[in-house]
Every structure is written in C-alpha cells, then in structure tokens.
Short mmCIF file of C-alpha atoms and ligand atoms in Angstrom, two decimals:
data_model
loop_
_atom_site.label_atom_id
_atom_site.label_comp_id
_atom_site.label_asym_id
_atom_site.label_seq_id
_atom_site.Cartn_x
_atom_site.Cartn_y
_atom_site.Cartn_z
CA MET A 1 33.59 -11.96 19.37
CA LYS A 2 31.95 -9.46 17.18
CA PRO A 3 29.49 -7.83 18.45
CA LYS A 4 26.72 -7.96 16.13
CA THR A 5 25.64 -4.74 13.87
CA GLN A 6 21.70 -3.16 14.76
CA PRO A 7 19.68 -1.58 11.65
CA LEU A 8 19.33 1.68 13.37
CA PHE A 9 15.48 1.38 13.47
CA LYS A 10 13.00 -1.63 12.36
CA THR A 11 10.71 -0.83 9.39
CA ARG A 12 7.12 -0.27 9.43
CA PHE A 13 5.05 -1.47 6.51
CA VAL A 14 1.95 0.32 6.67
CA ALA A 15 -0.85 -0.23 4.22
CA TYR A 16 -3.73 2.15 3.02
CA VAL A 17 -7.01 1.03 1.73
CA ALA A 18 -10.45 2.26 0.68
CA THR A 19 -12.58 -0.80 -0.24
CA SER A 20 -16.80 -1.13 -1.11
CA ILE A 21 -18.50 -3.46 1.27
CA ASP A 22 -17.63 -6.51 -1.29
CA GLY A 23 -14.45 -5.90 -0.78
CA ARG A 24 -13.41 -3.68 -4.07
CA ILE A 25 -10.93 -1.49 -4.14
CA SER A 26 -11.80 -0.38 -8.48
CA LEU A 27 -13.96 -1.25 -10.60
CA GLU A 28 -10.75 0.39 -13.38
CA LYS A 29 -7.74 -0.77 -13.39
CA ARG A 30 -6.02 2.32 -14.05
CA LYS A 31 -8.04 5.14 -12.53
CA LEU A 32 -8.41 6.47 -9.27
CA PRO A 33 -11.92 5.66 -7.08
CA ASP A 34 -13.86 8.09 -7.28
CA TRP A 35 -16.02 6.87 -5.62
CA THR A 36 -14.37 7.46 -2.42
CA SER A 37 -14.96 10.19 0.92
CA LYS A 38 -13.49 12.87 1.78
CA GLU A 39 -12.98 12.35 4.95
CA ASP A 40 -10.72 9.29 4.20
CA TRP A 41 -8.82 11.56 1.14
CA LYS A 42 -8.52 13.22 3.71
CA PHE A 43 -6.65 10.63 6.67
CA PHE A 44 -5.21 9.41 3.41
CA GLN A 45 -2.92 12.91 3.01
CA SER A 46 -2.17 12.98 6.31
CA GLU A 47 -0.36 9.42 6.98
CA LEU A 48 1.17 9.95 3.47
CA ALA A 49 2.76 13.31 4.80
CA HIS A 50 4.81 10.53 7.29
CA ALA A 51 5.84 8.40 4.77
CA ASP A 52 9.38 8.06 4.07
CA VAL A 53 8.17 6.66 0.86
CA VAL A 54 5.14 5.35 -0.98
CA VAL A 55 4.78 1.45 -2.86
CA VAL A 56 2.58 0.76 -5.95
CA GLY A 57 2.01 -1.37 -8.80
CA ARG A 58 2.19 -0.23 -12.55
CA ASN A 59 -1.22 0.11 -12.96
CA THR A 60 -1.71 2.16 -9.57
CA TYR A 61 0.94 4.41 -10.49
CA LEU A 62 0.30 5.07 -14.01
CA SER A 63 -3.24 6.27 -12.58
CA ALA A 64 -1.75 9.02 -9.91
CA GLN A 65 1.47 9.56 -11.98
CA SER A 66 1.13 13.30 -11.18
CA ARG A 67 0.75 12.71 -7.71
CA LEU A 68 3.15 10.45 -7.19
CA GLN A 69 5.99 12.19 -8.89
CA LYS A 70 5.77 14.09 -5.80
CA ARG A 71 6.55 12.24 -3.92
CA THR A 72 9.62 9.91 -4.20
CA THR A 73 7.46 6.28 -4.77
CA PHE A 74 9.09 2.57 -5.34
CA VAL A 75 6.46 1.12 -8.06
CA LEU A 76 6.58 -2.20 -8.84
CA SER A 77 6.75 -4.28 -11.36
CA SER A 78 8.08 -6.83 -13.86
CA ARG A 79 9.69 -4.54 -16.79
CA VAL A 80 12.74 -3.69 -15.54
CA LYS A 81 15.41 -5.48 -15.09
CA ASN A 82 16.76 -4.35 -11.65
CA THR A 83 15.40 -0.66 -10.51
CA LEU A 84 15.36 1.83 -12.72
CA LYS A 85 15.80 5.23 -11.22
CA LYS A 86 13.07 8.34 -13.31
CA GLY A 87 13.48 11.16 -10.76
CA THR A 88 11.84 10.34 -7.38
CA VAL A 89 10.46 6.92 -8.28
CA THR A 90 12.19 4.22 -8.98
CA PHE A 91 10.93 1.48 -10.89
CA VAL A 92 11.33 -1.96 -8.74
CA ASN A 93 10.93 -5.67 -10.34
CA PRO A 94 10.53 -7.95 -7.43
CA ALA A 95 11.16 -10.63 -8.32
CA CYS A 96 15.08 -9.84 -9.42
CA GLN A 97 15.23 -7.08 -5.92
CA ASN A 98 15.52 -7.76 -2.01
CA LEU A 99 12.33 -5.54 -1.30
CA LYS A 100 13.30 -6.10 3.03
CA LYS A 101 16.72 -4.95 2.26
CA LEU A 102 15.56 -1.88 -1.30
CA PHE A 103 13.08 -0.54 2.18
CA SER A 104 15.81 -1.65 4.58
CA VAL A 105 16.84 2.28 5.04
CA TYR A 106 13.74 3.38 5.11
CA LYS A 107 11.24 4.50 8.79
CA THR A 108 8.00 4.08 7.11
CA VAL A 109 6.19 2.51 4.42
CA ALA A 110 3.02 3.29 3.08
CA ILE A 111 1.59 0.79 0.60
CA VAL A 112 -0.61 2.07 -1.24
CA GLY A 113 -2.19 -0.80 -3.84
CA GLY A 114 -3.32 -2.69 -5.50
CA ALA A 115 -3.97 -6.15 -5.20
CA ARG A 116 -1.29 -7.80 -6.42
CA VAL A 117 1.24 -4.86 -4.25
CA TYR A 118 -0.81 -4.86 -1.36
CA GLN A 119 -0.04 -9.40 -1.75
CA THR A 120 2.95 -9.10 -2.26
CA MET A 121 4.46 -7.27 0.05
CA LEU A 122 1.91 -9.52 2.20
CA ASP A 123 3.71 -12.75 1.18
CA ASN A 124 7.10 -10.80 2.39
CA ASN A 125 6.40 -9.76 5.34
CA LEU A 126 6.40 -6.85 4.96
CA LEU A 127 2.44 -5.87 5.30
CA HIS A 128 2.88 -5.07 9.51
CA GLU A 129 -0.43 -3.08 9.86
CA LEU A 130 -3.85 -1.95 7.74
CA TYR A 131 -5.66 0.61 7.17
CA VAL A 132 -8.79 -0.14 5.62
CA THR A 133 -11.46 2.56 4.69
CA ILE A 134 -15.63 0.83 4.05
CA GLU A 135 -16.67 2.89 2.26
CA PRO A 136 -21.32 2.73 2.18
CA LEU A 137 -20.59 1.03 -1.74
CA VAL A 138 -21.65 -2.88 -3.13
CA PHE A 139 -19.67 -2.96 -6.36
CA GLY A 140 -20.55 -6.75 -6.93
CA ARG A 141 -17.75 -6.57 -9.72
CA GLY A 142 -14.19 -4.78 -9.80
CA ILE A 143 -10.51 -5.75 -8.97
CA PRO A 144 -10.35 -7.29 -5.07
CA MET A 145 -8.42 -6.06 -1.60
CA PHE A 146 -6.13 -9.04 -1.92
CA SER A 147 -4.93 -11.07 -5.17
CA ASN A 148 -3.16 -14.61 -6.04
CA GLY A 149 -2.30 -14.99 -1.89
CA SER A 150 -0.17 -18.01 -1.39
CA HIS A 151 -1.47 -18.49 2.43
CA THR A 152 -3.75 -16.94 5.09
CA ARG A 153 -2.89 -14.08 7.59
CA ARG A 154 -4.35 -12.87 10.81
CA PHE A 155 -4.33 -9.80 11.88
CA GLU A 156 -5.94 -7.60 15.96
CA LEU A 157 -8.10 -4.98 15.16
CA VAL A 158 -6.58 -1.66 16.80
CA SER A 159 -9.24 0.50 16.24
CA VAL A 160 -12.35 1.24 14.03
CA LYS A 161 -13.89 5.37 13.41
CA LYS A 162 -16.22 6.40 11.65
CA LEU A 163 -14.52 8.93 9.16
CA ASN A 164 -18.24 10.45 8.53
CA ALA A 165 -22.54 10.72 8.95
CA LYS A 166 -21.96 8.75 5.23
CA SER A 167 -20.99 5.58 7.01
CA ALA A 168 -17.68 5.68 6.04
CA ILE A 169 -15.91 3.08 8.71
CA LEU A 170 -11.98 2.94 8.60
CA LEU A 171 -10.64 0.04 10.38
CA HIS A 172 -6.78 0.27 11.32
CA TYR A 173 -5.48 -3.43 11.28
CA ARG A 174 -1.27 -5.25 13.16
CA LEU A 175 -0.75 -8.59 12.34
CA LYS A 176 -0.78 -10.67 14.69
CA LYS A 177 2.76 -12.43 15.44
N1 LIG B 201 -9.54 1.80 -4.15
C1 LIG B 201 -8.17 1.72 -3.41
O1 LIG B 201 -7.46 2.12 -1.72
C2 LIG B 201 -7.35 1.82 -4.12
C3 LIG B 201 -5.71 1.30 -4.44
C4 LIG B 201 -3.56 1.20 -5.21
C5 LIG B 201 -4.57 1.14 -6.17
N2 LIG B 201 -6.11 1.10 -6.65
C6 LIG B 201 -7.20 0.81 -8.55
O2 LIG B 201 -6.60 0.34 -8.50
C7 LIG B 201 -6.35 -0.25 -10.04
C8 LIG B 201 -4.78 -0.75 -10.15
O3 LIG B 201 -4.93 -1.31 -9.32
P1 LIG B 201 -3.83 -3.47 -9.91
O4 LIG B 201 -4.58 -4.19 -9.07
O5 LIG B 201 -5.12 -3.51 -11.67
O6 LIG B 201 -2.56 -2.66 -10.01
P2 LIG B 201 -1.45 -2.71 -9.09
O7 LIG B 201 -1.28 -3.35 -8.37
O8 LIG B 201 -0.94 -1.20 -8.95
O9 LIG B 201 -0.68 -2.72 -10.53
C9 LIG B 201 -0.11 -3.66 -11.39
C10 LIG B 201 0.62 -4.28 -11.82
O10 LIG B 201 2.46 -3.74 -11.04
C11 LIG B 201 3.42 -4.55 -11.06
N3 LIG B 201 3.55 -5.17 -10.46
C12 LIG B 201 2.97 -5.40 -9.21
N4 LIG B 201 3.02 -6.49 -8.11
C13 LIG B 201 4.04 -6.75 -8.99
C14 LIG B 201 4.84 -7.69 -8.95
N5 LIG B 201 4.63 -8.16 -7.46
N6 LIG B 201 6.09 -8.16 -9.47
C15 LIG B 201 5.97 -7.80 -10.75
N7 LIG B 201 5.36 -6.28 -11.11
C16 LIG B 201 3.87 -6.16 -10.19
C17 LIG B 201 2.18 -5.67 -12.68
O11 LIG B 201 2.87 -4.67 -13.62
P3 LIG B 201 4.20 -4.64 -15.09
O12 LIG B 201 2.78 -5.26 -16.57
O13 LIG B 201 4.61 -4.05 -15.24
O14 LIG B 201 4.91 -5.16 -14.64
C18 LIG B 201 1.19 -5.42 -12.53
O15 LIG B 201 0.29 -5.49 -13.66
C19 LIG B 201 -6.02 1.48 -10.11
O16 LIG B 201 -7.11 1.63 -10.77
C20 LIG B 201 -5.65 2.40 -8.90
O17 LIG B 201 -6.44 3.28 -9.35
C21 LIG B 201 -7.26 1.61 -5.40
#
C-alpha cells in the first residue's frame, strides 16, 4: 500500500486583536489605532517576530504599509485576479485561492486583521488561537472585531493577563474542537 504523505508540520494560525471594551478595533478605515497601550504594542511586536507570515486585509495594509513591507505579508483583496507578488508582499484573492493550501508551507501564520480578515480566516477554519487585548475604552462606534460571520464558534480561555496599571487586559483563547 502506498504510504500517505504527511505534511512536515501543522500550520498554527494565530490572530491578534486590540479592542475597546465594546468590541471595536478601529474608528477609521485606514489608520493604525493610536489608542492601544505600549504594553500591547510590545507584546504584539514580540509575537510577530516569531511568525513566518502576516495576513491582513487591504485597509489594514494601507494603514501600515511601510511596517508590513518589512515582513512576509499576505494581503487579502478582491482586486487581484489570483495572486500578485510585490517584493515581500503578496496580494491574494480568497475567492480564487485555497488559503489552507497557500499557507500550509508555513509554521506560524499571524492574522493581524481587520474585521473581514479575522472572519474569513475563522470561516475557513484557519484561526486556531486568538489573543485579544482589551483597552479600557468604550467607543460606541467604529469597526467591530468580526463581521458578516456565517456561524457561531466557541473558544476556550487559555490565559488572562493584566498588561498594565491602566487596566489593559490580554486574553488568550483557543478554538474549541
Ligand atoms: N485594533 C486592531 O487590532 C486592528 C487590527 C487590524 C486592523 N485595524 C484597523 O482596522 C482598520 C481596517 O479594518 P477593516 O475591517 O476595514 O479592513 P481590512 O480587513 O483590513 O480590509 C478590508 C478589505 O480587505 C479586503 N478583504 C478582506 N477580506 C477579504 C476577503 N475574504 N475577500 C476579498 N477581499 C478581502 C477587501 O479589500 P478589496 O477592496 O481590495 O477587496 C476589504 O475591503 C484600519 O484602520 C486598521 O488600522 C485594527
């Protein structure tokens, strides 16, 4: 009998979100949040240093273009036919590409948002862990963390950490199987 080919490793898909208490990730479409704590930024940067690739949507890419160009970045967009590579940045149309196959060559994929990207990855079973930093703010408006989902998913809490004296909290969740 022919042996089954096993992948070298199972890709780990980890999402990072900074949010207000009321679940908003941004007040604007194309601007890096300026309300997150330096402790969250430090955590986020140390995590990205261990990731093989970063996945973002086109709005997030446009809000952090120069930073993201320093990393291997995949940008989800409906504006490309299939994939379009520009240096370290690859634009991908999820409607034309098998995302699981595309990312299977990487060990760790950091999902950096925004809302549609978190949702797309979750809907495709490509979001296994979630780090949520809750900053002590209520916006009452703005972009939600996830949007236009098709079904409910359950997570289990791995850890809770108080990030600073100003009440920023870091939650780590794992998708429940
Ligand atoms: N607080 C946080 O942790 C955090 C995290 C990330 C981003 N942000 C902020 O949030 C804002 C952007 O968020 P956002 O939710 O508006 O935008 P986003 O997810 O970054 O970008 C949305 C765009 O990406 C493309 N896209 C995403 N998923 C797609 C899919 N499945 N298929 C095809 N195209 C897809 C589409 O662009 P096309 O028009 O090209 O198709 C869509 O209009 C920015 O200000 C950013 O700085 C905050």
